[in-house]
XYZ file of N, CA, C and O in Angstrom:
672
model
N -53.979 -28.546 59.071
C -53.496 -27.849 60.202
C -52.738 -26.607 59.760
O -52.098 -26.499 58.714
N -52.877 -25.805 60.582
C -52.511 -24.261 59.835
C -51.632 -23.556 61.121
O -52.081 -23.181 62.204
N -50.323 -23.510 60.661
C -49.374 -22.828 61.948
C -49.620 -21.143 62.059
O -49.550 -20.379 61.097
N -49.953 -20.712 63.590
C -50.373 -19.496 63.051
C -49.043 -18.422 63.486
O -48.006 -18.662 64.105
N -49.538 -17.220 62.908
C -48.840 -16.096 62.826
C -47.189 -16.446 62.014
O -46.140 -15.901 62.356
N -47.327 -17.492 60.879
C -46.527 -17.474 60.010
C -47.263 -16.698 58.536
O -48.449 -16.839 58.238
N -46.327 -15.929 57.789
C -46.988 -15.629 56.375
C -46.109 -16.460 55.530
O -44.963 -16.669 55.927
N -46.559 -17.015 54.284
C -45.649 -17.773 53.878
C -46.240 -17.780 52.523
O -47.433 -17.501 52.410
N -45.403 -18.123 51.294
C -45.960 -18.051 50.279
C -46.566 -19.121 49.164
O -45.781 -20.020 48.863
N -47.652 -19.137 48.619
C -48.089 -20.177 48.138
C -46.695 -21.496 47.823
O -45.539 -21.423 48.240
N -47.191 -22.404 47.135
C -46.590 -23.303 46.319
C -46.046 -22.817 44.818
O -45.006 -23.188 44.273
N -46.805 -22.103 44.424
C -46.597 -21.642 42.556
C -46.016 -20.727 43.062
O -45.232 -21.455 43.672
N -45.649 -19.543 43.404
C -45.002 -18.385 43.969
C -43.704 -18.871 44.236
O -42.701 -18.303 43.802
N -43.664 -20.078 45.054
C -42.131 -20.186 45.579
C -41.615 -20.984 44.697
O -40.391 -20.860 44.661
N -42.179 -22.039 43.697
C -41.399 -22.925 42.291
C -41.260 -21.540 41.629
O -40.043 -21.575 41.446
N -41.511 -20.763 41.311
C -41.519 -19.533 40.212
C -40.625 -18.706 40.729
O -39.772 -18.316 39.931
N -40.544 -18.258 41.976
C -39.270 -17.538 42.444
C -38.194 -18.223 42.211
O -37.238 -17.609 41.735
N -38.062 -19.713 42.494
C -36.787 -20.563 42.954
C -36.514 -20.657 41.057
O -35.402 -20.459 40.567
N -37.547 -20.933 40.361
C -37.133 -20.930 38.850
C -36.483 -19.325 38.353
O -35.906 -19.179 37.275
N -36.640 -18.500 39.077
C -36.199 -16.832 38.505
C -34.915 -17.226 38.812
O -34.021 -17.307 37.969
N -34.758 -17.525 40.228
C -32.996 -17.271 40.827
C -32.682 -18.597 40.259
O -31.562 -18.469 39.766
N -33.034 -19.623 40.103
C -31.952 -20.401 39.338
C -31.360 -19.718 37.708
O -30.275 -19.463 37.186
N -32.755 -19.638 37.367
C -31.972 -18.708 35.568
C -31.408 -17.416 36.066
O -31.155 -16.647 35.139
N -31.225 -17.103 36.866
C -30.302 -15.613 36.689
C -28.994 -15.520 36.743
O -28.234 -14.650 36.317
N -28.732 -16.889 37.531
C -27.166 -16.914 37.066
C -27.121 -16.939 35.325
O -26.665 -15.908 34.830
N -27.494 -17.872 34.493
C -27.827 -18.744 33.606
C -27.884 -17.144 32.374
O -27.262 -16.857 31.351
N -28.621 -16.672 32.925
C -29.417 -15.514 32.044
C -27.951 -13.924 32.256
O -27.902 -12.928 31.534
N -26.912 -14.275 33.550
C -25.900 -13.062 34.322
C -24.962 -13.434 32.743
O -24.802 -12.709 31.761
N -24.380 -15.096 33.056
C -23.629 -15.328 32.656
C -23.718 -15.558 30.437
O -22.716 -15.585 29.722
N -24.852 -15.649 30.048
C -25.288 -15.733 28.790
C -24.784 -14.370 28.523
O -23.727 -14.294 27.898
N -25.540 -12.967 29.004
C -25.252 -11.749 28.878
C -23.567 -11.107 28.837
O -23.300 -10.060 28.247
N -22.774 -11.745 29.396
C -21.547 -11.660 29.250
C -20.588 -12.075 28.697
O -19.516 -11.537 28.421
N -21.195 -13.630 28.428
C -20.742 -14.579 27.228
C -20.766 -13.491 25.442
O -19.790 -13.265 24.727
N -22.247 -13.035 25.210
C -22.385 -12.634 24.203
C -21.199 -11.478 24.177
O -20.417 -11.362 23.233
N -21.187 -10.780 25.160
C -20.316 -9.455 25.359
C -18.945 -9.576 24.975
O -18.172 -8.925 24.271
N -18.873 -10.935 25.873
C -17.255 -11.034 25.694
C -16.786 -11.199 24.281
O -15.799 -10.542 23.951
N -17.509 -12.196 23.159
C -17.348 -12.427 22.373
C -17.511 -11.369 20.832
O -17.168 -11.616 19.676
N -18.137 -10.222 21.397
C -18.520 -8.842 20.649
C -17.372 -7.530 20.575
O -17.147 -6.679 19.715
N -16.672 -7.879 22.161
C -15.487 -7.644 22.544
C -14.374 -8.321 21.601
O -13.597 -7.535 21.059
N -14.238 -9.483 21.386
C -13.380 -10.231 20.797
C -13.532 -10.102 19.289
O -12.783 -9.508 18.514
N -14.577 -10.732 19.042
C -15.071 -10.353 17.560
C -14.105 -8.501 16.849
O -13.360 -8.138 15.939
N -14.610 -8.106 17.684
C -14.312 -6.295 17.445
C -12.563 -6.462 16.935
O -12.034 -6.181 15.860
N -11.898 -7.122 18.391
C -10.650 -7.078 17.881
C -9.675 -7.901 17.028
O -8.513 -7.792 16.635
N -10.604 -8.704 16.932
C -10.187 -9.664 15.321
C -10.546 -9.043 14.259
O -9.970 -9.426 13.241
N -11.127 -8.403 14.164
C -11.363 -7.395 13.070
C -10.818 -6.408 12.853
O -10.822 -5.984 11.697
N -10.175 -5.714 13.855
C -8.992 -4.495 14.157
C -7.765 -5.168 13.553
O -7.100 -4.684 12.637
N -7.606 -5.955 13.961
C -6.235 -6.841 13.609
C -6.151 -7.212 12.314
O -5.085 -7.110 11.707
N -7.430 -7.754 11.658
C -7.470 -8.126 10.243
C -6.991 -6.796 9.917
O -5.772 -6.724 9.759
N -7.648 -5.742 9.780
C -7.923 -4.769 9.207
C -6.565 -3.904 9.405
O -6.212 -3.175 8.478
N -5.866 -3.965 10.487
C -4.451 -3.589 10.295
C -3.757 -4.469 9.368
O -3.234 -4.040 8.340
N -3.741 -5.804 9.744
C -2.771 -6.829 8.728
C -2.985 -6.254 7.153
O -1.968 -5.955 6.526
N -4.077 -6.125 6.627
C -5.033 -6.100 5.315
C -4.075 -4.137 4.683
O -3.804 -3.705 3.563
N -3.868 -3.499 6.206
C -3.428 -1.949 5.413
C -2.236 -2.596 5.601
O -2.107 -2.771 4.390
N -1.166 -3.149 6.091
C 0.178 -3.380 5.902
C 0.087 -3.745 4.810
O 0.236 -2.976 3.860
N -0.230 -5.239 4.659
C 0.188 -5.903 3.184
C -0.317 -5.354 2.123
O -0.012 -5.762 1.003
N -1.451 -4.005 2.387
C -1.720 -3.167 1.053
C -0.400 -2.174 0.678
O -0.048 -1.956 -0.481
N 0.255 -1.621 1.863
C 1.277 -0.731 1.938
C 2.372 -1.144 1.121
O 3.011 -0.598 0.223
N 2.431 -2.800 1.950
C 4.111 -3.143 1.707
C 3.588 -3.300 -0.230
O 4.424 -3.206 -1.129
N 2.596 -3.460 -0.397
C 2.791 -3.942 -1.980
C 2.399 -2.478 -2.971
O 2.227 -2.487 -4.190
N 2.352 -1.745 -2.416
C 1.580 -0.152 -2.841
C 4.078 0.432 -3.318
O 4.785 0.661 -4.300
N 4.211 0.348 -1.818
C 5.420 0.668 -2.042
C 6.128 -0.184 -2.650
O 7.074 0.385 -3.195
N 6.122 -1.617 -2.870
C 6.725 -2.170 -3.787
C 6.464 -1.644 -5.430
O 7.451 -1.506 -6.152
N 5.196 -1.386 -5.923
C 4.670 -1.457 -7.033
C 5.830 0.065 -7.227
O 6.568 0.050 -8.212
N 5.906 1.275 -6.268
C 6.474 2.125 -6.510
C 7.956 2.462 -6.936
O 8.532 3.246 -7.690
N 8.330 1.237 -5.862
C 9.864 1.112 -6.051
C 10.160 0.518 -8.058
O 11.117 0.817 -8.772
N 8.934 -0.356 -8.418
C 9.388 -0.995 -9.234
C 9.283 0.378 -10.578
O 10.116 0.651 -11.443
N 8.487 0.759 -10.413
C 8.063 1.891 -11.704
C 9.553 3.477 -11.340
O 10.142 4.292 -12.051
N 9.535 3.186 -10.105
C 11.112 4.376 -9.892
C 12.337 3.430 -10.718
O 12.973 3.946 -11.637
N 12.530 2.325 -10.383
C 14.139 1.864 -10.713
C 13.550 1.730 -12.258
O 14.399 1.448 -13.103
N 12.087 1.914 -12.750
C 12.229 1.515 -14.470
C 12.298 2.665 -14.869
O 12.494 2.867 -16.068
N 12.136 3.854 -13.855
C 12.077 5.049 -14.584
C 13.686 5.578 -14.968
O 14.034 6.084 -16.035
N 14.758 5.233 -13.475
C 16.047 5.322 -13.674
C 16.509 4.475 -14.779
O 17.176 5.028 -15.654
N 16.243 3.128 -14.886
C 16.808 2.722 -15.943
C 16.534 3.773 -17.632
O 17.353 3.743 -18.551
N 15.387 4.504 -17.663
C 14.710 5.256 -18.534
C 15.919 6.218 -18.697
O 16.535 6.444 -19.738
N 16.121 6.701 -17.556
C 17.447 7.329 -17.703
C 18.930 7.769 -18.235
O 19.615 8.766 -18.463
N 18.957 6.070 -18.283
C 20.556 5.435 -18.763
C 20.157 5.698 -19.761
O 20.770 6.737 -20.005
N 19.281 5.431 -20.910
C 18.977 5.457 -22.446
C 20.312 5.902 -23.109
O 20.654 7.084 -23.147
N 20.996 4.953 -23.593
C 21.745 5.271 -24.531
C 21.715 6.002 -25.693
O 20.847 5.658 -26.495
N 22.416 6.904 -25.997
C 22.105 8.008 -27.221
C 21.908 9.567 -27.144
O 21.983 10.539 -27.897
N 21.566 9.237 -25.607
C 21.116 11.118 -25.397
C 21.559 12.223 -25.588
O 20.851 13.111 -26.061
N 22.965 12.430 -25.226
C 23.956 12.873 -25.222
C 24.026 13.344 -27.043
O 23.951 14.540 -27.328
N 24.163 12.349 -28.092
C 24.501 13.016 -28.915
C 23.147 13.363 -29.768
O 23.001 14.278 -30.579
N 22.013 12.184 -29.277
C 20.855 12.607 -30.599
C 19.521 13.268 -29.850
O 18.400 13.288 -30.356
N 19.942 13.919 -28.264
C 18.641 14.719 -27.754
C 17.807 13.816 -27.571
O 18.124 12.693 -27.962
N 16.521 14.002 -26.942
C 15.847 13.231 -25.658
C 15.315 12.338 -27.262
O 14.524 11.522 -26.790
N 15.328 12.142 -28.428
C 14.517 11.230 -29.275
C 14.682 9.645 -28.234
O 13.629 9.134 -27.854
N 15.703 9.135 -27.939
C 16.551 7.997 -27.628
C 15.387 7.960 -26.862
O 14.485 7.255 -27.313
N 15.176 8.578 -25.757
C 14.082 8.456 -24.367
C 13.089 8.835 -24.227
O 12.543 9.087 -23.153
N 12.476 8.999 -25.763
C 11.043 9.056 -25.721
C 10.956 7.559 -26.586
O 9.998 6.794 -26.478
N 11.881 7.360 -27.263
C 11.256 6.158 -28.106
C 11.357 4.818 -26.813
O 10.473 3.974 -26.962
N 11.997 4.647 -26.011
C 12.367 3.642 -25.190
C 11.075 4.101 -23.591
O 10.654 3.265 -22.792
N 10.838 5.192 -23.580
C 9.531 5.293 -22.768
C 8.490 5.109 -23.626
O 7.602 4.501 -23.029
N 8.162 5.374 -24.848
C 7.191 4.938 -25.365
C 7.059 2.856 -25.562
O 6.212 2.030 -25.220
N 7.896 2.808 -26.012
C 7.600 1.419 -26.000
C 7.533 0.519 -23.916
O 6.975 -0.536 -23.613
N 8.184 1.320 -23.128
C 7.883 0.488 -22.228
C 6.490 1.253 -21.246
O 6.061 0.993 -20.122
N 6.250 1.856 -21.857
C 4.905 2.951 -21.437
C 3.619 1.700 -21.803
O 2.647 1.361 -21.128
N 4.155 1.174 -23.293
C 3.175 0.438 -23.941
C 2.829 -1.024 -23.113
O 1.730 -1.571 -23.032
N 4.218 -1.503 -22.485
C 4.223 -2.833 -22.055
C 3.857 -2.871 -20.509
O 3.658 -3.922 -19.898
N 3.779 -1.384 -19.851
C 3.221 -1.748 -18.454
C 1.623 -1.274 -18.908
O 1.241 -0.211 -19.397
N 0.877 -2.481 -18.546
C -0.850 -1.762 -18.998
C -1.762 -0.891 -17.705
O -2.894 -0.420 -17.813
N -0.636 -0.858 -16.195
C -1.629 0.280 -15.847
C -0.730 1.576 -15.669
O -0.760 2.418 -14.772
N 0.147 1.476 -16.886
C 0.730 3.139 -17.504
C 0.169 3.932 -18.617
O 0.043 3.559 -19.783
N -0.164 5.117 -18.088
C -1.191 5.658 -19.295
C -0.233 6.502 -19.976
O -0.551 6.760 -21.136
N 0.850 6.997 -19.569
C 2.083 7.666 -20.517
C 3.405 7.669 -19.302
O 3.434 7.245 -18.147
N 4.426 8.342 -20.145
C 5.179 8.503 -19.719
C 5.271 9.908 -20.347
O 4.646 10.136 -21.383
N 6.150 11.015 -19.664
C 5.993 12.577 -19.627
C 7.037 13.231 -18.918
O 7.068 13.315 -17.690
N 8.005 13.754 -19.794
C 9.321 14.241 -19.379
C 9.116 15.977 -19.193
O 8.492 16.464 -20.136
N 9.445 16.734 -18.379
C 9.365 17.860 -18.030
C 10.497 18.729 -17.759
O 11.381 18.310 -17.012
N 10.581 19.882 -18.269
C 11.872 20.448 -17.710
C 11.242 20.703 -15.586
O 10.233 20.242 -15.054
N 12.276 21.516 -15.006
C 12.018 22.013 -13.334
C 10.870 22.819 -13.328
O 10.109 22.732 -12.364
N 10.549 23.816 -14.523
C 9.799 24.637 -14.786
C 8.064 24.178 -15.285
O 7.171 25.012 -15.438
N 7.878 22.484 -15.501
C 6.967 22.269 -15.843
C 6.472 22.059 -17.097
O 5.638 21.183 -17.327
N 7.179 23.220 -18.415
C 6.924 22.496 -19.308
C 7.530 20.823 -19.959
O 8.577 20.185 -19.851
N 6.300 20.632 -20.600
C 6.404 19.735 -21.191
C 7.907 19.361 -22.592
O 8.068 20.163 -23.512
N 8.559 18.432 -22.498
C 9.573 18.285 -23.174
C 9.020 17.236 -23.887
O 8.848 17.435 -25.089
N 8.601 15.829 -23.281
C 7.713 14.789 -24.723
C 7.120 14.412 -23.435
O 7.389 14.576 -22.245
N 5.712 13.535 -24.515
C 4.735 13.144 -23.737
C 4.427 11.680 -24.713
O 4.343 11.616 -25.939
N 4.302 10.589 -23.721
C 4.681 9.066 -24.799
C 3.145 9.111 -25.995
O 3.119 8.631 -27.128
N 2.095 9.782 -25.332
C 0.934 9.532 -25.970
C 0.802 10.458 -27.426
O -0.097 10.517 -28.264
N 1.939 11.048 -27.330
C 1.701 12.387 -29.038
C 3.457 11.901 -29.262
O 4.390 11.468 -28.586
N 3.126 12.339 -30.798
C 4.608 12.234 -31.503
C 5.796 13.368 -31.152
O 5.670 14.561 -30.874
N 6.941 12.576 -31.268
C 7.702 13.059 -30.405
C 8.225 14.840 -31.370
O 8.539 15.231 -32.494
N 8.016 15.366 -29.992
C 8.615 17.113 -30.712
C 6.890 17.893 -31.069
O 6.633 18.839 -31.814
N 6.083 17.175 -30.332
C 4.833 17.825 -30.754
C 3.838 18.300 -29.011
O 2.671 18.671 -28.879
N 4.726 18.111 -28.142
C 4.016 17.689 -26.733
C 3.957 19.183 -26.307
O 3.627 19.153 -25.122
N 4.102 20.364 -26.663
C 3.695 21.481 -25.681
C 3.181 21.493 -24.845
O 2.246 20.693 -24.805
N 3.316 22.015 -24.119
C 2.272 22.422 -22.922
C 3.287 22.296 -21.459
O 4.498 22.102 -21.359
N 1.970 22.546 -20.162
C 2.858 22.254 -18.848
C 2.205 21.201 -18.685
O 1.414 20.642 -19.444
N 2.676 20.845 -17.316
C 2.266 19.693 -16.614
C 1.133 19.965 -15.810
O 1.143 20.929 -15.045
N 0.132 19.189 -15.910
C -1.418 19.279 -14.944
C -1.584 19.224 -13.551
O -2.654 19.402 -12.968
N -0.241 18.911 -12.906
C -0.094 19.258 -11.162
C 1.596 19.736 -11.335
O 2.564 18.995 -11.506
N 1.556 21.377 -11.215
C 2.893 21.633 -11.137
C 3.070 21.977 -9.213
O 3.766 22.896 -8.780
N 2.418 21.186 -8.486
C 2.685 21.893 -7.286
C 3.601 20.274 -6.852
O 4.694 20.166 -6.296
N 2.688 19.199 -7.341
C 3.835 18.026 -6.958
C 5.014 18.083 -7.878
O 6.024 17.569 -7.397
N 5.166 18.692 -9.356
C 6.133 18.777 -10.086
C 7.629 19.715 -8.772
O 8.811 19.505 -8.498
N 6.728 20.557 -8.432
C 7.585 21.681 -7.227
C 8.034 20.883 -5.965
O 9.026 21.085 -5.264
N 7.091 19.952 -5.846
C 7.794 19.216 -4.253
C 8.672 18.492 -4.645
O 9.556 18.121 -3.873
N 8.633 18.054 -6.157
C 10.162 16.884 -6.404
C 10.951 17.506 -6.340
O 11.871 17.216 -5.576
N 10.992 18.776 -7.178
C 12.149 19.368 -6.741
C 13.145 19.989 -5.681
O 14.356 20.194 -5.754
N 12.302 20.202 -4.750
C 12.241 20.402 -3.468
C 12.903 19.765 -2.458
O 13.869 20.248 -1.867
N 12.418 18.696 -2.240
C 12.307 17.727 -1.454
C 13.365 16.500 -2.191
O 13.751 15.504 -1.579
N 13.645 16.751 -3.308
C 14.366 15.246 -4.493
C 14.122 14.157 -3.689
O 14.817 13.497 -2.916
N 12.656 14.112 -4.147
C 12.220 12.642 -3.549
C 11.012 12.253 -4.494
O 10.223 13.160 -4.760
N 10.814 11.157 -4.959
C 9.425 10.797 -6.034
C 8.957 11.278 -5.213
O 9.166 11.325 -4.000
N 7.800 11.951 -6.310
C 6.738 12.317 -5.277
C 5.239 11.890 -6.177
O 5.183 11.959 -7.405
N 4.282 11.523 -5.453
C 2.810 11.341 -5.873
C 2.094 12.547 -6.078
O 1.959 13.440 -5.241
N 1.570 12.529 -7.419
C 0.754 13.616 -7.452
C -0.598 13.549 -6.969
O -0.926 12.496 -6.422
N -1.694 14.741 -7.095
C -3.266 14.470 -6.792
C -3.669 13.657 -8.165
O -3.201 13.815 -9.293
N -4.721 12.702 -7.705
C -5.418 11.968 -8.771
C -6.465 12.647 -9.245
O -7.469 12.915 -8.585
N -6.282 12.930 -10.328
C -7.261 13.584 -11.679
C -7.814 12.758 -12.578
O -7.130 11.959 -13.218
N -9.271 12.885 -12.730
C -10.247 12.228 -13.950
C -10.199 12.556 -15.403
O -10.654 13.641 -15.762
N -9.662 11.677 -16.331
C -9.556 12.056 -17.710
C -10.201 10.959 -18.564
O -10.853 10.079 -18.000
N -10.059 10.967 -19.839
C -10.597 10.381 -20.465
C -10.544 8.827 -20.356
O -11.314 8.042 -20.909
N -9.154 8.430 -19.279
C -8.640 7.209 -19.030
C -9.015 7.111 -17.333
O -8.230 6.464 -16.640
N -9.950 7.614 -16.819
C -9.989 7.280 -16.147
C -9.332 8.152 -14.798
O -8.822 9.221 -15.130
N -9.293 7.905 -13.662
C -8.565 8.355 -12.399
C -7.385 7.947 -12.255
O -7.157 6.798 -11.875
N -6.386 8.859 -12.546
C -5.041 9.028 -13.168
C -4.453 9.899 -12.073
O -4.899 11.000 -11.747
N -3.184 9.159 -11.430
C -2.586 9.995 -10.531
C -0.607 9.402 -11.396
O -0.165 8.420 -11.992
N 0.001 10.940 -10.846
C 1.333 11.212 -11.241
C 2.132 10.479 -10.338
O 1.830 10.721 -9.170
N 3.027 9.686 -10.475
C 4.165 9.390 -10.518
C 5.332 10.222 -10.501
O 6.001 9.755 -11.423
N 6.016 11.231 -9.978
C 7.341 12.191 -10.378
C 8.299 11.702 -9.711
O 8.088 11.347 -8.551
N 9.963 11.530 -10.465
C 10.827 10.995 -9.908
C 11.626 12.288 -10.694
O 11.274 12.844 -11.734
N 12.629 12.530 -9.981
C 13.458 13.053 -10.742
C 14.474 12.196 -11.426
O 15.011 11.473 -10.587
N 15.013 11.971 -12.812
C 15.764 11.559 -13.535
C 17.060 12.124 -13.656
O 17.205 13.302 -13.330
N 18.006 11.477 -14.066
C 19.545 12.550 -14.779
C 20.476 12.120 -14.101
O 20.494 11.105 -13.405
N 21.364 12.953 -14.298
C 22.875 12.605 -13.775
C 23.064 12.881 -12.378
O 23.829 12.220 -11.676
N 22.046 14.319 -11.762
C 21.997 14.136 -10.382
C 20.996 13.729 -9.380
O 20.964 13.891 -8.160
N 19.826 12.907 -10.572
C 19.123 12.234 -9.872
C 18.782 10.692 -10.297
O 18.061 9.999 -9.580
C-alpha cells in the first residue's frame, strides 16, 4: 500500500543520514579534543622551556659570581706591594691551571695593554687585549663585564673582565 502525495526517503538513505548525524557530534567533539590538547601540549612546553632558561640563568650567573669572588681573592695576593705583580701571576697561574674550563688568566693595565698573561712566562706577555671595547665598558660602567666570544686554537673563548685592586 502506497500513501500518496508523500515523498519520503528510501530505507538506506535514512540509516545513512541518521548514521552521519549521530557521528557528527562524535567526529565535532574528537576535532576539539585533539585541539584542546595541541593547545595544552604548546603550553607545557612554553613553561618547560621558560623553567629550562631560568635554571640555565640562575646557574650561568652563579658560575660567574664564582670565577668574580676567585678573581678578587686573586687580588689580595700577598706580596704585591713589595715584589710587583710576580706574586699574581704565579697564584693566577696555578689556579688558572686548577679550573679546567679556564684557558688563562690576563692582567691588563685601563689602556689594554697586556701586563702578564698565565699562558707565557711571566715579563714576556706584550701585547693588547683582543676585545678592548669590553676592556672599555669595565671601565666605564665598573661592572664585570663579558666579552664577544672568539675562536682560537682552544676553541670558542669568551672574556671574563672584572676589575681588580684597591678600588675595585
Amino acid at each position: 500500500m502506497q500513501i500518496s502525495g508523500r515523498v519520503g526517503l528510501s530505507l538506506r538513505s535514512a540509516l545513512f543520514l541518521l548514521s552521519i548525524l549521530g557521528m557528527l557530534p562524535l567526529l565535532l567533539f574528537g576535532s576539539w579534543s585533539i585541539y584542546q590538547s595541541s593547545v595544552d601540549r604548546q603550553a607545557d612546553q612554553s613553561r618547560y622551556l621558560s623553567d629550562l632558561a631560568r635554571a640555565l640563568s640562575s646557574a650561568v650567573d652563579s658560575e660567574l659570581d664564582s670565577v668574580i669572588s676567585s678573581l678578587g681573592i686573586l687580588a689580595n695576593t700577598p706580596g704585591m706591594e713589595e715584589r710587583g705583580f710576580e706574586p699574581l701571576y704565579l697564584a693566577s697561574k696555578e689556579m688558572a691551571q686548577a679550573q679546567q674550563d679556564w684557558a688563562s688568566v690576563l692582567l691588563s693595565d685601563a689602556n689594554g695593554r697586556l701586563i702578564f698573561r698565565t699562558t707565557a712566562p711571566f715579563g714576556r706577555s706584550g701585547g693588547i687585549v683582543a676585545d678592548p671595547a669590553s676592556l672599555k665598558k669595565l671601565f666605564t660602567t665598573d661592572a664585570p663585564t663579558i666579552g664577544r666570544a672568539v675562536r682560537g686554537p682552544l676553541g670558542v673563548i669568551a672574556a671574563l673582565r672584572a676589575a681588580i685592586g684597591p678600588e675595585g
